[in-house]
Short mmCIF file of C-alpha atoms in Angstrom, two decimals:
data_model
loop_
_atom_site.label_atom_id
_atom_site.label_comp_id
_atom_site.label_asym_id
_atom_site.label_seq_id
_atom_site.Cartn_x
_atom_site.Cartn_y
_atom_site.Cartn_z
CA UNK A 1 -25.60 -11.37 -13.19
CA UNK A 2 -29.17 -11.36 -14.53
CA UNK A 3 -29.96 -8.37 -12.25
CA UNK A 4 -26.86 -6.54 -13.39
CA UNK A 5 -27.56 -7.18 -17.07
CA UNK A 6 -31.14 -5.97 -16.64
CA UNK A 7 -30.04 -2.75 -14.96
CA UNK A 8 -27.51 -2.06 -17.62
CA UNK A 9 -30.20 -2.48 -20.36
CA UNK A 10 -32.53 -0.13 -18.47
CA UNK A 11 -29.64 2.32 -18.23
CA UNK A 12 -28.91 2.21 -21.93
CA UNK A 13 -32.49 2.44 -22.97
CA UNK A 14 -33.42 5.41 -20.74
CA UNK A 15 -34.28 8.38 -22.85
CA UNK A 16 -34.08 10.96 -20.18
CA UNK A 17 -31.07 9.89 -18.02
CA UNK A 18 -27.95 11.99 -18.13
CA UNK A 19 -26.07 8.80 -18.31
CA UNK A 20 -27.48 7.34 -21.51
CA UNK A 21 -25.16 6.18 -24.24
CA UNK A 22 -27.32 8.16 -26.75
CA UNK A 23 -26.70 11.40 -24.89
CA UNK A 24 -22.93 10.86 -25.02
CA UNK A 25 -23.02 9.98 -28.70
CA UNK A 26 -24.63 13.29 -29.27
CA UNK A 27 -22.03 14.99 -26.98
CA UNK A 28 -18.74 13.18 -27.45
CA UNK A 29 -16.40 13.00 -24.41
CA UNK A 30 -12.75 13.56 -24.75
CA UNK A 31 -10.43 10.67 -23.89
CA UNK A 32 -8.98 12.79 -20.99
CA UNK A 33 -12.43 13.49 -19.46
CA UNK A 34 -14.36 11.02 -17.23
CA UNK A 35 -17.39 9.26 -18.72
CA UNK A 36 -20.15 8.74 -16.21
CA UNK A 37 -21.65 5.89 -18.27
CA UNK A 38 -18.54 3.92 -17.51
CA UNK A 39 -18.75 4.83 -13.75
CA UNK A 40 -22.34 3.66 -13.57
CA UNK A 41 -21.58 0.40 -15.43
CA UNK A 42 -18.77 -0.50 -13.06
CA UNK A 43 -20.57 0.41 -9.86
CA UNK A 44 -23.82 -1.31 -11.03
CA UNK A 45 -21.80 -4.52 -11.44
CA UNK A 46 -19.60 -4.47 -8.36
CA UNK A 47 -22.47 -3.43 -6.02
CA UNK A 48 -24.99 -5.78 -7.51
CA UNK A 49 -26.53 -8.51 -5.35
CA UNK A 50 -24.93 -11.11 -7.54
CA UNK A 51 -21.49 -10.38 -6.05
CA UNK A 52 -22.89 -10.61 -2.53
CA UNK A 53 -20.61 -7.89 -1.02
CA UNK A 54 -17.28 -9.08 -2.43
CA UNK A 55 -16.01 -10.60 0.83
CA UNK A 56 -12.24 -11.30 0.59
CA UNK A 57 -11.68 -15.07 -0.06
CA UNK A 58 -15.17 -15.63 -1.42
CA UNK A 59 -16.11 -16.88 -4.95
CA UNK A 60 -17.65 -13.53 -5.45
CA UNK A 61 -14.33 -11.88 -4.83
CA UNK A 62 -13.02 -14.09 -7.62
CA UNK A 63 -15.85 -13.04 -9.98
CA UNK A 64 -15.19 -9.43 -9.26
CA UNK A 65 -11.44 -9.86 -9.89
CA UNK A 66 -12.17 -11.51 -13.30
CA UNK A 67 -14.23 -8.42 -14.20
CA UNK A 68 -11.36 -6.09 -13.10
CA UNK A 69 -8.73 -8.02 -15.07
CA UNK A 70 -11.05 -7.99 -18.24
CA UNK A 71 -11.27 -4.24 -17.95
CA UNK A 72 -7.49 -3.88 -17.67
CA UNK A 73 -6.94 -6.22 -20.68
CA UNK A 74 -9.43 -4.08 -22.78
CA UNK A 75 -7.21 -1.16 -22.23
CA UNK A 76 -4.06 -2.96 -23.10
CA UNK A 77 -2.42 -2.76 -19.65
CA UNK A 78 0.41 -5.02 -18.79
CA UNK A 79 0.33 -7.28 -15.74
CA UNK A 80 2.10 -5.75 -12.69
CA UNK A 81 4.28 -8.83 -12.28
CA UNK A 82 3.88 -12.06 -13.97
CA UNK A 83 0.18 -11.81 -14.03
CA UNK A 84 -2.67 -9.38 -13.00
CA UNK A 85 -3.34 -11.24 -9.77
CA UNK A 86 -1.26 -10.89 -6.67
CA UNK A 87 -2.44 -13.35 -4.00
CA UNK A 88 -1.82 -13.11 -0.26
CA UNK A 89 -2.65 -15.29 2.83
CA UNK A 90 -3.54 -13.97 6.19
CA UNK A 91 -5.66 -14.74 9.22
CA UNK A 92 -9.07 -13.36 9.95
CA UNK A 93 -9.95 -12.77 13.66
CA UNK A 94 -13.82 -12.74 13.99
CA UNK A 95 -13.41 -11.25 17.47
CA UNK A 96 -10.85 -8.43 17.54
CA UNK A 97 -10.48 -8.71 21.27
CA UNK A 98 -9.54 -12.41 21.00
CA UNK A 99 -5.74 -12.54 21.08
CA UNK A 100 -5.43 -16.22 21.92
CA UNK A 101 -7.06 -18.13 19.09
CA UNK A 102 -5.22 -18.54 15.82
CA UNK A 103 -8.08 -17.23 13.80
CA UNK A 104 -9.32 -18.36 10.38
CA UNK A 105 -6.84 -18.78 7.46
CA UNK A 106 -8.03 -16.68 4.37
CA UNK A 107 -6.60 -15.87 0.95
CA UNK A 108 -7.26 -12.67 -1.06
CA UNK A 109 -6.23 -11.38 -4.39
CA UNK A 110 -5.15 -7.96 -5.45
CA UNK A 111 -5.68 -7.09 -9.15
CA UNK A 112 -2.87 -4.82 -10.50
CA UNK A 113 -2.24 -3.53 -14.04
CA UNK A 114 0.66 -1.37 -15.43
CA UNK A 115 0.80 1.30 -17.95
CA UNK A 116 4.19 1.76 -19.44
CA UNK A 117 4.83 5.12 -20.86
CA UNK A 118 8.60 4.57 -21.05
CA UNK A 119 9.02 7.24 -18.30
CA UNK A 120 11.58 7.56 -15.46
CA UNK A 121 9.05 7.71 -12.73
CA UNK A 122 5.97 5.63 -11.79
CA UNK A 123 2.82 6.66 -9.89
CA UNK A 124 0.20 4.35 -8.27
CA UNK A 125 -3.51 4.99 -8.38
CA UNK A 126 -5.41 2.54 -6.20
CA UNK A 127 -8.68 1.54 -4.41
CA UNK A 128 -9.93 -1.48 -2.57
CA UNK A 129 -12.57 -3.66 -4.23
CA UNK A 130 -13.50 -5.98 -1.29
CA UNK A 131 -16.31 -5.35 1.14
CA UNK A 132 -18.16 -7.02 3.87
CA UNK A 133 -20.03 -9.82 2.05
CA UNK A 134 -22.75 -11.20 4.26
CA UNK A 135 -21.00 -9.88 7.35
CA UNK A 136 -19.15 -13.17 7.77
CA UNK A 137 -16.06 -11.27 9.21
CA UNK A 138 -18.26 -9.13 11.65
CA UNK A 139 -17.35 -5.68 10.41
CA UNK A 140 -21.02 -4.41 9.88
CA UNK A 141 -22.29 -1.46 11.83
CA UNK A 142 -25.69 -2.95 11.71
CA UNK A 143 -26.55 -5.23 14.61
CA UNK A 144 -27.51 -8.86 13.76
CA UNK A 145 -26.90 -8.43 10.07
CA UNK A 146 -25.23 -11.76 9.34
CA UNK A 147 -26.57 -13.21 6.04
CA UNK A 148 -27.62 -9.77 4.74
CA UNK A 149 -25.75 -8.60 1.54
CA UNK A 150 -23.56 -5.54 2.25
CA UNK A 151 -23.13 -4.23 -1.36
CA UNK A 152 -20.68 -1.44 -0.56
CA UNK A 153 -21.62 0.77 -3.41
CA UNK A 154 -19.69 3.73 -1.85
CA UNK A 155 -17.32 1.62 0.07
CA UNK A 156 -15.71 0.98 -2.36
CA UNK A 157 -17.26 0.31 -5.67
CA UNK A 158 -17.21 4.06 -6.17
CA UNK A 159 -13.42 4.28 -5.78
CA UNK A 160 -12.90 1.24 -8.00
CA UNK A 161 -15.02 2.79 -10.88
CA UNK A 162 -12.77 5.82 -10.51
CA UNK A 163 -9.52 3.78 -10.83
CA UNK A 164 -10.87 1.90 -13.82
CA UNK A 165 -11.95 5.05 -15.58
CA UNK A 166 -8.65 6.78 -14.74
CA UNK A 167 -6.91 3.71 -16.33
CA UNK A 168 -9.05 4.35 -19.46
CA UNK A 169 -8.21 8.09 -19.46
CA UNK A 170 -4.56 7.76 -19.05
CA UNK A 171 -4.18 4.84 -21.56
CA UNK A 172 -6.29 6.51 -24.22
CA UNK A 173 -5.48 10.22 -24.00
CA UNK A 174 -3.08 11.73 -26.62
CA UNK A 175 -0.79 13.33 -24.13
CA UNK A 176 2.57 11.68 -23.36
CA UNK A 177 2.85 11.69 -19.67
CA UNK A 178 6.14 11.91 -17.71
CA UNK A 179 5.13 8.92 -15.68
CA UNK A 180 4.19 5.42 -15.88
CA UNK A 181 1.04 4.27 -13.93
CA UNK A 182 0.20 1.29 -11.82
CA UNK A 183 -3.53 0.77 -11.31
CA UNK A 184 -3.96 -1.20 -8.13
CA UNK A 185 -7.23 -2.72 -6.91
CA UNK A 186 -6.70 -4.29 -3.40
CA UNK A 187 -8.66 -6.90 -1.55
CA UNK A 188 -8.41 -7.52 2.21
CA UNK A 189 -8.82 -3.79 3.11
CA UNK A 190 -11.79 -4.41 5.32
CA UNK A 191 -9.77 -6.88 7.32
CA UNK A 192 -6.97 -4.46 7.98
CA UNK A 193 -5.38 -3.14 4.86
CA UNK A 194 -3.98 -6.63 4.08
CA UNK A 195 -3.79 -6.43 0.28
CA UNK A 196 -2.15 -3.12 0.20
CA UNK A 197 0.39 -4.14 2.86
CA UNK A 198 1.22 -7.09 0.66
CA UNK A 199 1.86 -4.92 -2.42
CA UNK A 200 3.89 -2.38 -0.51
CA UNK A 201 6.04 -5.00 1.03
CA UNK A 202 7.91 -5.80 -2.17
CA UNK A 203 6.89 -2.82 -4.33
CA UNK A 204 10.34 -1.22 -4.63
CA UNK A 205 11.95 -4.51 -5.67
CA UNK A 206 9.71 -4.66 -8.70
CA UNK A 207 9.31 -0.92 -9.44
CA UNK A 208 12.07 0.98 -7.64
CA UNK A 209 11.03 4.24 -9.52
CA UNK A 210 7.55 4.44 -7.76
CA UNK A 211 7.35 8.03 -6.48
CA UNK A 212 3.79 8.63 -5.23
CA UNK A 213 0.50 6.79 -4.52
CA UNK A 214 -3.03 8.14 -4.90
CA UNK A 215 -5.92 6.26 -3.03
CA UNK A 216 -9.60 6.54 -3.76
CA UNK A 217 -11.84 5.24 -0.91
CA UNK A 218 -15.50 6.11 -0.62
CA UNK A 219 -15.85 8.96 -3.24
CA UNK A 220 -19.47 8.20 -3.95
CA UNK A 221 -21.34 10.41 -1.45
CA UNK A 222 -20.38 14.03 -2.22
CA UNK A 223 -22.79 16.21 -0.13
CA UNK A 224 -24.72 19.24 -1.16
CA UNK A 225 -21.96 21.58 0.16
CA UNK A 226 -19.42 19.70 -2.08
CA UNK A 227 -17.09 19.25 0.76
CA UNK A 228 -14.55 16.39 0.83
CA UNK A 229 -11.25 15.46 2.40
CA UNK A 230 -7.92 14.96 0.61
CA UNK A 231 -5.48 13.40 3.05
CA UNK A 232 -1.77 13.01 2.87
CA UNK A 233 -1.08 16.50 1.66
CA UNK A 234 1.80 16.88 4.03
CA UNK A 235 3.65 13.89 2.57
CA UNK A 236 5.12 16.01 -0.23
CA UNK A 237 5.80 19.80 -0.16
CA UNK A 238 4.25 20.23 -3.62
CA UNK A 239 0.97 18.53 -2.79
CA UNK A 240 -1.08 21.36 -1.07
CA UNK A 241 -0.66 23.74 -4.00
CA UNK A 242 -1.59 21.00 -6.47
CA UNK A 243 -4.74 19.99 -4.62
CA UNK A 244 -5.86 23.58 -4.09
CA UNK A 245 -5.17 24.74 -7.61
CA UNK A 246 -6.81 21.77 -9.30
CA UNK A 247 -10.03 21.51 -7.18
CA UNK A 248 -13.38 21.55 -9.07
CA UNK A 249 -15.34 24.70 -8.96
CA UNK A 250 -17.53 25.17 -5.85
CA UNK A 251 -15.74 22.32 -3.94
CA UNK A 252 -14.57 22.89 -0.37
CA UNK A 253 -11.54 20.71 0.31
CA UNK A 254 -10.22 19.94 3.76
CA UNK A 255 -6.56 19.03 3.43
CA UNK A 256 -5.43 16.46 6.02
CA UNK A 257 -1.67 16.61 6.21
CA UNK A 258 -1.03 13.07 7.71
CA UNK A 259 0.01 10.11 5.58
CA UNK A 260 -1.58 7.76 8.00
CA UNK A 261 -5.31 7.28 7.73
CA UNK A 262 -8.08 4.64 7.58
CA UNK A 263 -7.33 3.27 4.26
CA UNK A 264 -4.73 1.63 1.91
CA UNK A 265 -2.53 4.67 1.30
CA UNK A 266 -1.24 4.11 4.78
CA UNK A 267 0.62 1.00 3.69
CA UNK A 268 2.63 3.06 1.08
CA UNK A 269 3.31 6.03 3.39
CA UNK A 270 4.90 3.66 5.80
CA UNK A 271 7.32 2.70 3.03
CA UNK A 272 8.28 6.47 2.71
CA UNK A 273 6.22 6.99 -0.38
CA UNK A 274 4.21 10.34 -0.75
CA UNK A 275 0.43 9.60 -0.74
CA UNK A 276 -2.90 11.29 -1.36
CA UNK A 277 -6.24 10.03 -0.13
CA UNK A 278 -9.55 11.22 -1.79
CA UNK A 279 -12.63 10.71 0.44
CA UNK A 280 -16.05 12.21 0.53
CA UNK A 281 -16.73 11.06 4.23
CA UNK A 282 -18.78 8.60 6.21
CA UNK A 283 -22.48 8.45 6.33
CA UNK A 284 -25.34 6.61 8.08
CA UNK A 285 -25.06 3.69 5.53
CA UNK A 286 -21.38 3.13 6.32
CA UNK A 287 -20.76 -0.65 6.63
CA UNK A 288 -24.49 -1.37 6.49
CA UNK A 289 -26.57 -3.40 3.98
CA UNK A 290 -28.05 -0.01 2.87
CA UNK A 291 -24.82 1.19 1.15
CA UNK A 292 -26.53 0.77 -2.30
CA UNK A 293 -25.96 2.00 -5.84
CA UNK A 294 -29.00 4.24 -5.98
CA UNK A 295 -27.50 6.54 -3.35
CA UNK A 296 -24.33 7.30 -5.29
CA UNK A 297 -23.81 10.90 -6.40
CA UNK A 298 -22.60 10.27 -9.87
CA UNK A 299 -22.01 13.99 -10.73
CA UNK A 300 -19.84 14.05 -7.65
CA UNK A 301 -17.82 10.98 -8.64
CA UNK A 302 -17.29 12.29 -12.17
CA UNK A 303 -16.00 15.66 -10.83
CA UNK A 304 -13.66 13.84 -8.39
CA UNK A 305 -12.27 11.46 -11.04
CA UNK A 306 -11.46 14.39 -13.35
CA UNK A 307 -9.88 16.09 -10.28
CA UNK A 308 -7.63 13.02 -9.64
CA UNK A 309 -6.72 13.03 -13.31
CA UNK A 310 -5.53 16.55 -13.07
CA UNK A 311 -3.77 15.93 -9.77
CA UNK A 312 -1.88 12.93 -11.07
CA UNK A 313 -0.84 14.75 -14.16
CA UNK A 314 0.42 17.60 -12.14
CA UNK A 315 2.41 15.30 -9.96
CA UNK A 316 3.88 13.63 -13.08
CA UNK A 317 5.14 17.11 -14.29
CA UNK A 318 7.05 17.93 -11.02
CA UNK A 319 10.80 18.21 -11.43
CA UNK A 320 11.23 16.33 -8.13
CA UNK A 321 8.79 14.57 -5.81
CA UNK A 322 10.05 14.85 -2.22
CA UNK A 323 8.76 12.62 0.59
CA UNK A 324 8.03 14.24 3.91
CA UNK A 325 7.14 12.49 7.18
CA UNK A 326 3.99 13.96 8.84
CA UNK A 327 2.90 14.39 12.32
CA UNK A 328 2.21 10.78 13.09
CA UNK A 329 5.85 9.73 12.55
CA UNK A 330 6.41 6.84 10.17
CA UNK A 331 8.70 5.08 12.72
CA UNK A 332 6.00 5.12 15.32
CA UNK A 333 3.66 2.16 15.38
CA UNK A 334 0.00 2.84 14.35
CA UNK A 335 -1.87 2.54 17.68
CA UNK A 336 -3.36 -0.87 18.46
CA UNK A 337 -6.68 -0.87 20.23
CA UNK A 338 -8.09 -3.20 22.79
CA UNK A 339 -11.46 -1.44 22.69
CA UNK A 340 -13.68 0.48 20.31
CA UNK A 341 -15.93 3.40 21.09
CA UNK A 342 -18.42 2.63 18.22
CA UNK A 343 -18.46 5.86 16.31
CA UNK A 344 -17.81 7.04 12.72
CA UNK A 345 -15.39 10.00 13.01
CA UNK A 346 -15.15 12.99 10.77
CA UNK A 347 -11.57 13.03 9.47
CA UNK A 348 -11.64 16.77 8.69
CA UNK A 349 -9.64 18.89 11.02
CA UNK A 350 -11.93 21.35 12.68
CA UNK A 351 -9.55 22.31 15.47
CA UNK A 352 -12.02 21.93 18.20
CA UNK A 353 -12.07 18.19 18.80
CA UNK A 354 -13.31 15.01 17.05
CA UNK A 355 -16.58 15.41 15.36
CA UNK A 356 -18.90 12.45 15.31
CA UNK A 357 -20.32 11.52 11.95
CA UNK A 358 -22.16 8.41 12.94
CA UNK A 359 -22.88 6.18 16.00
CA UNK A 360 -23.04 2.46 15.88
CA UNK A 361 -25.97 0.68 17.49
CA UNK A 362 -25.44 -1.02 20.86
CA UNK A 363 -21.81 0.00 21.22
CA UNK A 364 -20.24 2.10 24.10
CA UNK A 365 -20.82 5.44 22.53
CA UNK A 366 -24.50 4.75 21.77
CA UNK A 367 -25.07 3.25 25.16
CA UNK A 368 -23.64 6.33 26.85
CA UNK A 369 -25.75 8.61 24.87
CA UNK A 370 -23.31 10.00 22.37
CA UNK A 371 -25.11 11.47 19.24
CA UNK A 372 -24.26 12.42 15.71
CA UNK A 373 -22.94 15.88 15.65
CA UNK A 374 -21.26 15.70 19.09
CA UNK A 375 -17.68 16.93 19.46
CA UNK A 376 -15.46 14.82 21.69
CA UNK A 377 -12.69 16.79 23.31
CA UNK A 378 -11.36 14.50 26.03
CA UNK A 379 -11.30 10.96 27.22
CA UNK A 380 -10.61 11.43 30.93
CA UNK A 381 -7.64 13.85 30.86
CA UNK A 382 -6.47 12.79 27.43
CA UNK A 383 -6.94 15.75 25.10
CA UNK A 384 -8.51 15.16 21.61
CA UNK A 385 -7.93 17.61 18.86
CA UNK A 386 -8.80 15.49 15.81
CA UNK A 387 -8.93 11.83 14.78
CA UNK A 388 -5.18 11.21 15.24
CA UNK A 389 -5.11 12.30 18.94
CA UNK A 390 -8.44 10.32 19.30
CA UNK A 391 -6.60 7.19 18.12
CA UNK A 392 -3.72 7.81 20.49
CA UNK A 393 -6.16 8.27 23.55
CA UNK A 394 -8.16 5.19 22.59
CA UNK A 395 -5.07 3.03 22.44
CA UNK A 396 -4.55 3.66 26.21
CA UNK A 397 -7.71 2.11 27.27
CA UNK A 398 -8.41 -1.54 28.28
CA UNK A 399 -11.52 -3.58 27.99
CA UNK A 400 -13.82 -3.05 30.96
CA UNK A 401 -12.50 0.46 31.72
CA UNK A 402 -14.94 3.20 32.55
CA UNK A 403 -13.95 6.61 31.24
CA UNK A 404 -15.37 10.21 31.30
CA UNK A 405 -15.88 11.67 27.91
CA UNK A 406 -16.02 15.44 27.54
CA UNK A 407 -18.43 16.28 24.80
CA UNK A 408 -19.59 19.55 23.21
CA UNK A 409 -23.22 19.35 22.13
CA UNK A 410 -25.03 22.45 20.68
CA UNK A 411 -22.41 24.65 22.31
CA UNK A 412 -22.78 23.00 25.69
CA UNK A 413 -20.08 21.04 27.49
CA UNK A 414 -21.26 17.65 28.72
CA UNK A 415 -19.51 14.82 30.70
CA UNK A 416 -20.70 11.35 29.95
CA UNK A 417 -19.41 8.01 31.48
CA UNK A 418 -18.57 5.26 28.89
CA UNK A 419 -18.04 1.67 29.75
CA UNK A 420 -15.61 0.05 27.22
#
């Protein structure tokens, strides 16, 4: 906490920073516009060393939850159920290939608030606030990093800051929206979307009028080309036009139609709820101790939060919100893997294969010579067009198998052998 308070003091006293309180007193921000001072305050706290990576089940997760509740209370939000906390129990498997042991019991806590506008429909805006802690659950992409703090500034303090700011914007603006809002901050995401699954399991019992869910996960690293992915656009016929018409100037948006993806929106899509997923992509600091606050693109986060605000408002104005199943059928089980390749995939659809955004040290891909920028088109004869067909191909492989990967590198086709 001492480090966090010092950083906030430095932020406020800075005479030249675009994020100073003084500058925004001189240039007032409307209540329906994102205030980057608030974004920075939230990210500085959540990604500080004091919170030691916000591991689900840790005392630091509890401290983070207290902070989130206090922010909801300041805005006058109501508890989602009897209180703001929704607890859940689950088992952590430290070795994903171990299907015999019972694992380690663990408890997590979602933090969920409700803005009642007296409307007939309700929308969810969510993000996960947990991260990897000191790598106790072995999800780090850095080898031998047990004991190192994984602050998770982008993953996902960035998304949480966005949800908190959207809660402020929607609760303080002067417009009477045609929707109520649930602001959901999940834990247990890094262990398998545990918190969002818990919320989705009884959501319609508590709120039968929920009609859509928007998920913010890793929105803090907008690149120089201002390119980002919005997933789930195929889950409602109205979404593609809303996403395209509302995008910020200069942004390049890749629309992913599937409602299934690597984050919490999947839990709601599988309950037949239309979803959207805002994501600026993976990077070399993903799941490493180096995912720190000083690498956040605050201008990018600000633009994205305003974009989500416009998107949610447009959804609330629809006459009807229609759910549509996408190409990975909701009745089909999400593939379960016995192996991992050890890459960070690009979730954009390029049409020519799976683009590799990152390679994890000492995993099968790195040992086989796979590099960032490679395009994987086949595993043996299983054709890969994008991340979803990649998942289907990977699910067919057993531990110990050796497979031939077809890779495009600098326009040349290569065949590499990978031992899983």
